[in-house]
Short mmCIF file of C-alpha atoms in Angstrom, two decimals:
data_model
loop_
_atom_site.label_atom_id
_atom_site.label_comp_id
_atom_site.label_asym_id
_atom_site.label_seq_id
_atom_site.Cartn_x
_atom_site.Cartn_y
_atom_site.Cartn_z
CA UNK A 1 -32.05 -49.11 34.36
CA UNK A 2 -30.62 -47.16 31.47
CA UNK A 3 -32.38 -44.16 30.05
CA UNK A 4 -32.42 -44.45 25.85
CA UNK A 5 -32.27 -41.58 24.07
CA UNK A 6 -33.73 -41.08 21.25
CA UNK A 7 -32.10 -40.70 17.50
CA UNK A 8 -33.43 -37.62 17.01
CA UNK A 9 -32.14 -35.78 20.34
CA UNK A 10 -29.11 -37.11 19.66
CA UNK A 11 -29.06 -35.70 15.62
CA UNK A 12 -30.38 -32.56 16.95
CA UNK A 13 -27.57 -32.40 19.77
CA UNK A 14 -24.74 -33.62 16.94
CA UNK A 15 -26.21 -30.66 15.04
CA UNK A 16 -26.42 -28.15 17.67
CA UNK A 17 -22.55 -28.96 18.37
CA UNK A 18 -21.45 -29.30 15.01
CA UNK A 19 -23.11 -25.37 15.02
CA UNK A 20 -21.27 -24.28 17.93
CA UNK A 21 -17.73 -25.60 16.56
CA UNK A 22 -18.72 -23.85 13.21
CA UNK A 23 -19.02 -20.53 15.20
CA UNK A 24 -15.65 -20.57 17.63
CA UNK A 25 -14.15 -21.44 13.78
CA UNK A 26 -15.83 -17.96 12.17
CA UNK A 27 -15.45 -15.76 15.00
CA UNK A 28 -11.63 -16.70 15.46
CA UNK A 29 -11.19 -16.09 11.63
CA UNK A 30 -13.33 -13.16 11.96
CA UNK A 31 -10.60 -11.49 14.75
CA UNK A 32 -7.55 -12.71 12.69
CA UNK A 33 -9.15 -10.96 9.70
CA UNK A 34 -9.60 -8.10 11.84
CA UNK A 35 -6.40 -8.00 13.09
CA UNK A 36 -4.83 -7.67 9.68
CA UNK A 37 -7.43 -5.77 8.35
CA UNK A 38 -6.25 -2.74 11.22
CA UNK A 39 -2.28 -3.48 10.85
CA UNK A 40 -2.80 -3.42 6.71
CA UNK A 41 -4.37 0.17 7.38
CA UNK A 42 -1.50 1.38 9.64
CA UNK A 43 1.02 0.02 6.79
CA UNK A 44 -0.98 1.56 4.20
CA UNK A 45 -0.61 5.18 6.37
CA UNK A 46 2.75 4.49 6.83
CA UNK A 47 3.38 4.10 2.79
CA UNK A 48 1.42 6.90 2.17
CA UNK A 49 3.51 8.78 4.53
CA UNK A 50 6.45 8.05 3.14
CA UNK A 51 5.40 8.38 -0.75
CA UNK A 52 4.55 12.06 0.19
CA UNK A 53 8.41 12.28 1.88
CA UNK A 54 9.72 10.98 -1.32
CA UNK A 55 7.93 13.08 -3.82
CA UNK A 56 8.89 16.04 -0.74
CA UNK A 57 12.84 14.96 -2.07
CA UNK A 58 11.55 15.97 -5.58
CA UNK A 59 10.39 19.29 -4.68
CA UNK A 60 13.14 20.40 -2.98
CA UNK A 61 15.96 19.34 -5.31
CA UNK A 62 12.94 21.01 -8.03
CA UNK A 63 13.43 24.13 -5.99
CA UNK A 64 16.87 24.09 -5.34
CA UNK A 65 17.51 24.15 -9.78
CA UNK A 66 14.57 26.57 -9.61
CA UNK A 67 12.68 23.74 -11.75
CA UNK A 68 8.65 24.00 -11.45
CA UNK A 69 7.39 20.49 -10.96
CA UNK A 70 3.98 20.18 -11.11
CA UNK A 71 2.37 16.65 -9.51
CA UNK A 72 -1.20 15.66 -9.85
CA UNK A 73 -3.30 15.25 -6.68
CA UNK A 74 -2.03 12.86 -4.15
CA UNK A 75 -4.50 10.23 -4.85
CA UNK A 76 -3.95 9.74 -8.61
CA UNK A 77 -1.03 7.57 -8.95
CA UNK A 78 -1.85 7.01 -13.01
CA UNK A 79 -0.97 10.47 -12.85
CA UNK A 80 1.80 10.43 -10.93
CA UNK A 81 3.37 7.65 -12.80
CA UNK A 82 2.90 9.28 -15.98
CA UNK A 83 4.72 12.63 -15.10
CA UNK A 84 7.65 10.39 -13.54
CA UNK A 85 8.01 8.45 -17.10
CA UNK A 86 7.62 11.53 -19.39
CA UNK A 87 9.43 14.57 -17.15
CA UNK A 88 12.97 14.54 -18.55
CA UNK A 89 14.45 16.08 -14.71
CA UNK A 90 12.17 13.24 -12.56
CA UNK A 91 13.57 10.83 -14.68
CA UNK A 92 17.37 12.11 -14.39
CA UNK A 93 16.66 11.84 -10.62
CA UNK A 94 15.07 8.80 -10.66
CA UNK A 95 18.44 7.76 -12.82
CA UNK A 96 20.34 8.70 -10.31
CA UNK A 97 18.37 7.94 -7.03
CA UNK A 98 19.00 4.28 -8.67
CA UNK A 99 22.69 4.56 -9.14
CA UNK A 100 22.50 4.76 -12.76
CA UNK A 101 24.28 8.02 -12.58
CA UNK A 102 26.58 9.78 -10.82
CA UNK A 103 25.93 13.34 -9.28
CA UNK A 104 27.99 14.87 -11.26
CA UNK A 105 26.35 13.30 -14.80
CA UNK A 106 22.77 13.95 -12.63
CA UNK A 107 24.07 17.87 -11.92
CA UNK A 108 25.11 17.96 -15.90
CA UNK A 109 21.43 16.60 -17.46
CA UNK A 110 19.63 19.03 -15.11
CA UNK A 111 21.64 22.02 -16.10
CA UNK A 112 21.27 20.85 -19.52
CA UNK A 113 17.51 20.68 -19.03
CA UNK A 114 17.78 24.26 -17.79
CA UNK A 115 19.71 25.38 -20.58
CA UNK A 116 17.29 23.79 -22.98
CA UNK A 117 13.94 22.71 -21.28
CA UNK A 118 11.85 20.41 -23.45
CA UNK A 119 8.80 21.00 -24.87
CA UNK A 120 5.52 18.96 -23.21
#
């Protein structure tokens, strides 16, 4: 003789799977999210690392025309853009780190700049 189970245990059992399913679904998400959450930090270092190389570039070829740069803090990049769009020897690099110019025309605006430095 059969055994019949009743609607609700079987509801309650639909339920209690429907739960379980719900969960393995989350907690695999969960990991994945995880997962990039850690390798989007490592990439983020890995930026920062080499934004501070680049702006290093700056500083030295600053140094090298014995041109004073002065950069805001490392963490205000409103800042930072604003001194690369309005500094007259960033943005003759920046010309020619693009191609824009060649290093002679580059060497010719910076001693220009020298020659004359503009008034901020």
């Amino acid at each position: 003789m059969s055994k019949i189970i009743p609607y609700s245990t079987l509801l309650r059992q639909q339920h209690v799977s429907f739960l379980r399913h719900k969960h393995r679904e989350y907690q695999e998400r969960e990991e994945y999210l995880m997962h990039l959450r850690k390798l989007l930090f490592q990439v983020e270092g890995q930026m920062r690392q080499a934004e501070i190389q680049q702006l290093e570039v700056f500083r030295e070829i600053g140094g090298h025309f014995k041109i004073d740069l002065k950069f805001p803090d490392l963490g205000d990049r409103v800042g930072l853009q604003e001194v690369f769009a309005t500094d007259p020897f960033l943005t003759a690099l920046k010309e020619f780190f693009a191609g824009r110019l060649t290093s002679d025309e580059c060497c010719e605006t910076i001693l220009a700049l020298q020659e004359d430095p503009p008034v901020l």
